[in-house]
PDB file of C-alpha atoms in Angstrom:
ATOM      1  CA  MET A  22    -163.399 -18.380-150.720  1.00 59.00           C
ATOM      2  CA  THR A  23    -164.024 -21.879-149.406  1.00 70.00           C
ATOM      3  CA  ASP A  24    -167.289 -23.141-148.099  1.00 73.00           C
ATOM      4  CA  LEU A  25    -167.264 -25.506-145.184  1.00 74.00           C
ATOM      5  CA  THR A  26    -169.868 -28.184-145.296  1.00 75.00           C
ATOM      6  CA  THR A  27    -170.651 -30.654-142.602  1.00 74.00           C
ATOM      7  CA  THR A  28    -172.275 -33.966-143.106  1.00 73.00           C
ATOM      8  CA  PRO A  29    -174.889 -34.950-140.557  1.00 70.00           C
ATOM      9  CA  ALA A  30    -174.236 -37.999-138.415  1.00 64.00           C
ATOM     10  CA  ALA A  31    -175.854 -41.144-139.695  1.00 64.00           C
ATOM     11  CA  GLN A  32    -179.023 -41.981-137.841  1.00 64.00           C
ATOM     12  CA  ALA A  33    -181.048 -45.130-137.836  1.00 66.00           C
ATOM     13  CA  PRO A  34    -184.022 -44.743-140.154  1.00 72.00           C
ATOM     14  CA  ALA A  35    -187.305 -44.405-138.339  1.00 70.00           C
ATOM     15  CA  GLY A  36    -189.038 -47.147-140.296  1.00 79.00           C
ATOM     16  CA  ALA A  37    -186.235 -49.729-140.182  1.00 80.00           C
ATOM     17  CA  LEU A  38    -188.151 -52.130-137.945  1.00 81.00           C
ATOM     18  CA  ARG A  39    -191.289 -51.689-140.027  1.00 85.00           C
ATOM     19  CA  ARG A  40    -189.373 -52.477-143.234  1.00 86.00           C
ATOM     20  CA  LEU A  41    -187.766 -55.484-141.579  1.00 84.00           C
ATOM     21  CA  ALA A  42    -191.183 -56.740-140.460  1.00 87.00           C
ATOM     22  CA  ARG A  43    -192.411 -56.620-144.074  1.00 91.00           C
ATOM     23  CA  ARG A  44    -189.699 -58.995-145.274  1.00 92.00           C
ATOM     24  CA  LYS A  45    -190.978 -62.555-145.331  1.00 93.00           C
ATOM     25  CA  ALA A  46    -187.516 -64.105-145.112  1.00 94.00           C
ATOM     26  CA  ALA A  47    -186.653 -62.042-142.022  1.00 92.00           C
ATOM     27  CA  MET A  48    -189.890 -63.002-140.297  1.00 93.00           C
ATOM     28  CA  LEU A  49    -189.396 -66.667-141.229  1.00 96.00           C
ATOM     29  CA  GLY A  50    -185.889 -66.570-139.755  1.00 94.00           C
ATOM     30  CA  LEU A  51    -187.144 -64.861-136.594  1.00 92.00           C
ATOM     31  CA  ALA A  52    -189.918 -67.435-136.211  1.00 95.00           C
ATOM     32  CA  LEU A  53    -187.420 -70.288-136.648  1.00 95.00           C
ATOM     33  CA  ILE A  54    -185.079 -68.796-134.035  1.00 94.00           C
ATOM     34  CA  LEU A  55    -187.971 -68.340-131.596  1.00 95.00           C
ATOM     35  CA  ILE A  56    -189.214 -71.915-132.139  1.00 95.00           C
ATOM     36  CA  VAL A  57    -185.763 -73.434-131.584  1.00 94.00           C
ATOM     37  CA  THR A  58    -185.158 -71.248-128.515  1.00 95.00           C
ATOM     38  CA  ALA A  59    -188.566 -72.125-127.050  1.00 96.00           C
ATOM     39  CA  GLY A  60    -187.922 -75.816-127.727  1.00 94.00           C
ATOM     40  CA  ALA A  61    -184.554 -75.594-125.972  1.00 94.00           C
ATOM     41  CA  VAL A  62    -185.912 -73.702-122.964  1.00 94.00           C
ATOM     42  CA  PHE A  63    -188.973 -75.925-122.517  1.00 95.00           C
ATOM     43  CA  ALA A  64    -187.242 -79.226-123.453  1.00 93.00           C
ATOM     44  CA  PRO A  65    -187.975 -80.963-120.122  1.00 93.00           C
ATOM     45  CA  TRP A  66    -191.713 -80.379-120.617  1.00 95.00           C
ATOM     46  CA  ILE A  67    -191.907 -80.908-124.394  1.00 93.00           C
ATOM     47  CA  ALA A  68    -189.701 -83.986-124.816  1.00 91.00           C
ATOM     48  CA  PRO A  69    -191.677 -87.227-124.535  1.00 90.00           C
ATOM     49  CA  TYR A  70    -188.653 -89.214-123.295  1.00 90.00           C
ATOM     50  CA  ALA A  71    -185.357 -88.602-121.515  1.00 89.00           C
ATOM     51  CA  PRO A  72    -182.542 -88.046-124.041  1.00 89.00           C
ATOM     52  CA  GLN A  73    -180.465 -91.026-122.834  1.00 90.00           C
ATOM     53  CA  GLU A  74    -183.393 -93.394-122.292  1.00 86.00           C
ATOM     54  CA  GLN A  75    -183.049 -96.569-124.358  1.00 85.00           C
ATOM     55  CA  MET A  76    -186.315 -98.271-125.216  1.00 81.00           C
ATOM     56  CA  PHE A  77    -186.767-101.810-126.421  1.00 77.00           C
ATOM     57  CA  ASP A  78    -189.823-100.742-128.398  1.00 78.00           C
ATOM     58  CA  GLY A  79    -187.608 -98.161-130.158  1.00 74.00           C
ATOM     59  CA  LEU A  80    -186.063-100.889-132.297  1.00 77.00           C
ATOM     60  CA  THR A  81    -187.565-103.315-134.761  1.00 76.00           C
ATOM     61  CA  ILE A  82    -187.338-107.072-134.251  1.00 73.00           C
ATOM     62  CA  GLU A  83    -184.162-107.102-136.344  1.00 76.00           C
ATOM     63  CA  GLY A  84    -182.641-104.341-134.166  1.00 76.00           C
ATOM     64  CA  ALA A  85    -183.018-101.543-136.718  1.00 82.00           C
ATOM     65  CA  PRO A  86    -184.092 -98.040-135.638  1.00 84.00           C
ATOM     66  CA  MET A  87    -187.791 -97.192-135.819  1.00 83.00           C
ATOM     67  CA  PRO A  88    -188.929 -94.763-138.524  1.00 85.00           C
ATOM     68  CA  PRO A  89    -190.812 -91.571-137.625  1.00 88.00           C
ATOM     69  CA  GLY A  90    -194.285 -92.384-136.395  1.00 85.00           C
ATOM     70  CA  GLY A  91    -196.809 -92.058-133.588  1.00 84.00           C
ATOM     71  CA  ALA A  92    -194.674 -93.019-130.580  1.00 84.00           C
ATOM     72  CA  PHE A  93    -191.451 -91.524-131.937  1.00 86.00           C
ATOM     73  CA  LEU A  94    -191.980 -88.220-133.739  1.00 87.00           C
ATOM     74  CA  MET A  95    -188.616 -88.270-135.549  1.00 88.00           C
ATOM     75  CA  GLY A  96    -187.837 -91.952-135.156  1.00 86.00           C
ATOM     76  CA  THR A  97    -185.101 -93.563-133.064  1.00 87.00           C
ATOM     77  CA  ASP A  98    -181.356 -94.016-133.347  1.00 87.00           C
ATOM     78  CA  LEU A  99    -179.445 -97.318-133.411  1.00 84.00           C
ATOM     79  CA  LEU A 100    -179.760 -97.668-129.627  1.00 85.00           C
ATOM     80  CA  GLY A 101    -183.529 -97.115-129.513  1.00 84.00           C
ATOM     81  CA  ARG A 102    -183.371 -93.529-128.204  1.00 88.00           C
ATOM     82  CA  ASP A 103    -185.965 -90.969-129.320  1.00 90.00           C
ATOM     83  CA  LEU A 104    -184.398 -88.511-131.790  1.00 92.00           C
ATOM     84  CA  PHE A 105    -186.878 -85.696-131.075  1.00 92.00           C
ATOM     85  CA  SER A 106    -186.019 -85.740-127.355  1.00 92.00           C
ATOM     86  CA  ARG A 107    -182.309 -85.808-128.138  1.00 93.00           C
ATOM     87  CA  LEU A 108    -182.723 -82.888-130.553  1.00 94.00           C
ATOM     88  CA  LEU A 109    -184.514 -80.758-127.942  1.00 94.00           C
ATOM     89  CA  TYR A 110    -181.958 -81.454-125.221  1.00 95.00           C
ATOM     90  CA  GLY A 111    -179.098 -80.883-127.683  1.00 94.00           C
ATOM     91  CA  ALA A 112    -180.534 -77.467-128.532  1.00 94.00           C
ATOM     92  CA  GLN A 113    -180.713 -76.728-124.797  1.00 93.00           C
ATOM     93  CA  THR A 114    -177.029 -77.591-124.372  1.00 92.00           C
ATOM     94  CA  SER A 115    -176.058 -75.455-127.371  1.00 93.00           C
ATOM     95  CA  LEU A 116    -178.091 -72.524-126.066  1.00 94.00           C
ATOM     96  CA  ILE A 117    -176.452 -72.741-122.624  1.00 91.00           C
ATOM     97  CA  ILE A 118    -172.950 -72.887-124.115  1.00 91.00           C
ATOM     98  CA  GLY A 119    -173.679 -69.956-126.439  1.00 92.00           C
ATOM     99  CA  VAL A 120    -175.101 -67.712-123.715  1.00 93.00           C
ATOM    100  CA  VAL A 121    -172.363 -68.525-121.182  1.00 92.00           C
ATOM    101  CA  ALA A 122    -169.561 -68.169-123.763  1.00 92.00           C
ATOM    102  CA  ASN A 123    -170.828 -64.813-125.024  1.00 94.00           C
ATOM    103  CA  GLY A 124    -171.386 -63.505-121.500  1.00 94.00           C
ATOM    104  CA  ALA A 125    -167.917 -64.587-120.380  1.00 93.00           C
ATOM    105  CA  ALA A 126    -166.276 -63.140-123.509  1.00 92.00           C
ATOM    106  CA  LEU A 127    -168.095 -59.848-122.936  1.00 95.00           C
ATOM    107  CA  LEU A 128    -167.010 -59.743-119.295  1.00 94.00           C
ATOM    108  CA  ILE A 129    -163.381 -60.709-119.977  1.00 91.00           C
ATOM    109  CA  GLY A 130    -163.011 -58.344-122.930  1.00 91.00           C
ATOM    110  CA  THR A 131    -164.583 -55.438-121.072  1.00 94.00           C
ATOM    111  CA  LEU A 132    -162.412 -55.959-117.993  1.00 93.00           C
ATOM    112  CA  VAL A 133    -159.196 -56.275-120.016  1.00 90.00           C
ATOM    113  CA  GLY A 134    -160.074 -53.204-122.105  1.00 90.00           C
ATOM    114  CA  ILE A 135    -161.028 -51.047-119.121  1.00 92.00           C
ATOM    115  CA  THR A 136    -157.929 -52.125-117.189  1.00 91.00           C
ATOM    116  CA  ALA A 137    -155.624 -51.484-120.160  1.00 90.00           C
ATOM    117  CA  GLY A 138    -157.187 -48.079-120.769  1.00 89.00           C
ATOM    118  CA  PHE A 139    -157.123 -47.011-117.127  1.00 89.00           C
ATOM    119  CA  PHE A 140    -153.585 -48.150-116.222  1.00 86.00           C
ATOM    120  CA  ARG A 141    -152.032 -47.091-119.528  1.00 84.00           C
ATOM    121  CA  GLY A 142    -148.310 -47.620-118.719  1.00 87.00           C
ATOM    122  CA  TRP A 143    -146.635 -50.995-118.560  1.00 89.00           C
ATOM    123  CA  LEU A 144    -149.742 -52.886-117.385  1.00 90.00           C
ATOM    124  CA  GLY A 145    -151.823 -51.579-120.281  1.00 88.00           C
ATOM    125  CA  SER A 146    -149.032 -52.477-122.681  1.00 89.00           C
ATOM    126  CA  ILE A 147    -148.799 -56.033-121.322  1.00 91.00           C
ATOM    127  CA  LEU A 148    -152.561 -56.502-121.533  1.00 90.00           C
ATOM    128  CA  MET A 149    -152.661 -55.242-125.120  1.00 90.00           C
ATOM    129  CA  ARG A 150    -149.743 -57.491-126.152  1.00 90.00           C
ATOM    130  CA  PHE A 151    -151.589 -60.434-124.572  1.00 88.00           C
ATOM    131  CA  THR A 152    -154.666 -59.472-126.596  1.00 88.00           C
ATOM    132  CA  ASP A 153    -152.537 -59.287-129.755  1.00 89.00           C
ATOM    133  CA  LEU A 154    -151.085 -62.709-128.945  1.00 86.00           C
ATOM    134  CA  MET A 155    -154.561 -64.233-128.541  1.00 83.00           C
ATOM    135  CA  MET A 156    -155.668 -62.736-131.877  1.00 85.00           C
ATOM    136  CA  ALA A 157    -152.530 -63.960-133.681  1.00 88.00           C
ATOM    137  CA  PHE A 158    -153.320 -67.658-133.202  1.00 82.00           C
ATOM    138  CA  PRO A 159    -155.967 -69.357-135.334  1.00 87.00           C
ATOM    139  CA  ALA A 160    -159.105 -69.633-133.199  1.00 84.00           C
ATOM    140  CA  LEU A 161    -159.824 -73.291-133.975  1.00 86.00           C
ATOM    141  CA  LEU A 162    -156.263 -74.403-133.201  1.00 88.00           C
ATOM    142  CA  LEU A 163    -156.283 -72.476-129.925  1.00 84.00           C
ATOM    143  CA  ALA A 164    -159.688 -73.906-128.967  1.00 84.00           C
ATOM    144  CA  ILE A 165    -158.508 -77.479-129.645  1.00 86.00           C
ATOM    145  CA  CYS A 166    -155.353 -76.946-127.560  1.00 87.00           C
ATOM    146  CA  LEU A 167    -157.274 -75.433-124.640  1.00 84.00           C
ATOM    147  CA  ALA A 168    -159.910 -78.175-124.779  1.00 82.00           C
ATOM    148  CA  ALA A 169    -157.170 -80.833-124.717  1.00 87.00           C
ATOM    149  CA  ILE A 170    -155.560 -79.302-121.625  1.00 89.00           C
ATOM    150  CA  PHE A 171    -158.694 -79.164-119.459  1.00 86.00           C
ATOM    151  CA  THR A 172    -161.079 -81.943-118.447  1.00 85.00           C
ATOM    152  CA  PRO A 173    -164.162 -81.938-120.673  1.00 83.00           C
ATOM    153  CA  SER A 174    -167.367 -80.448-119.261  1.00 87.00           C
ATOM    154  CA  LEU A 175    -170.125 -78.099-120.356  1.00 87.00           C
ATOM    155  CA  TRP A 176    -168.595 -75.126-118.534  1.00 88.00           C
ATOM    156  CA  ILE A 177    -165.053 -75.780-119.798  1.00 87.00           C
ATOM    157  CA  VAL A 178    -166.344 -75.847-123.384  1.00 87.00           C
ATOM    158  CA  ALA A 179    -168.143 -72.532-122.796  1.00 88.00           C
ATOM    159  CA  MET A 180    -165.018 -70.941-121.272  1.00 87.00           C
ATOM    160  CA  VAL A 181    -162.770 -72.204-124.097  1.00 87.00           C
ATOM    161  CA  ILE A 182    -165.142 -70.689-126.652  1.00 87.00           C
ATOM    162  CA  ALA A 183    -165.221 -67.454-124.629  1.00 88.00           C
ATOM    163  CA  LEU A 184    -161.421 -67.246-124.521  1.00 83.00           C
ATOM    164  CA  VAL A 185    -161.056 -67.840-128.226  1.00 83.00           C
TER     165      VAL A 185
END
């Protein structure tokens, strides 16, 4: 006689968040992510200078960049621009590209998948072969080719990343 046994479906442990909260490295990583995100979101109010603003007092008499100090928290670059302001605005640009690219990839992938599943026949087959074709190319090579075709802008970069 054979006994049939069933294994219960895996469930998320009840104390998973509590265990995660006890890990110092996880909390440090979360704090770092929150600080960078807050800095990117509030960059116009936090940054002491505009990111492209060149200041004559940002260079020494010899024309060298200023070291970190009172007026320039992280110093200046070779053109006298504040590095802290540029860092905050750069994080803002990266955050925008990441959110737009992920949202567009989610939307495109969902629409292609739903359409291919609903219209199974020849249309579904064409959509799935197109998906296979996109996955066959190396992502970096495809991104470079797409970026070379279109004029460079923030939104084009986000869409190229979403398509790859």
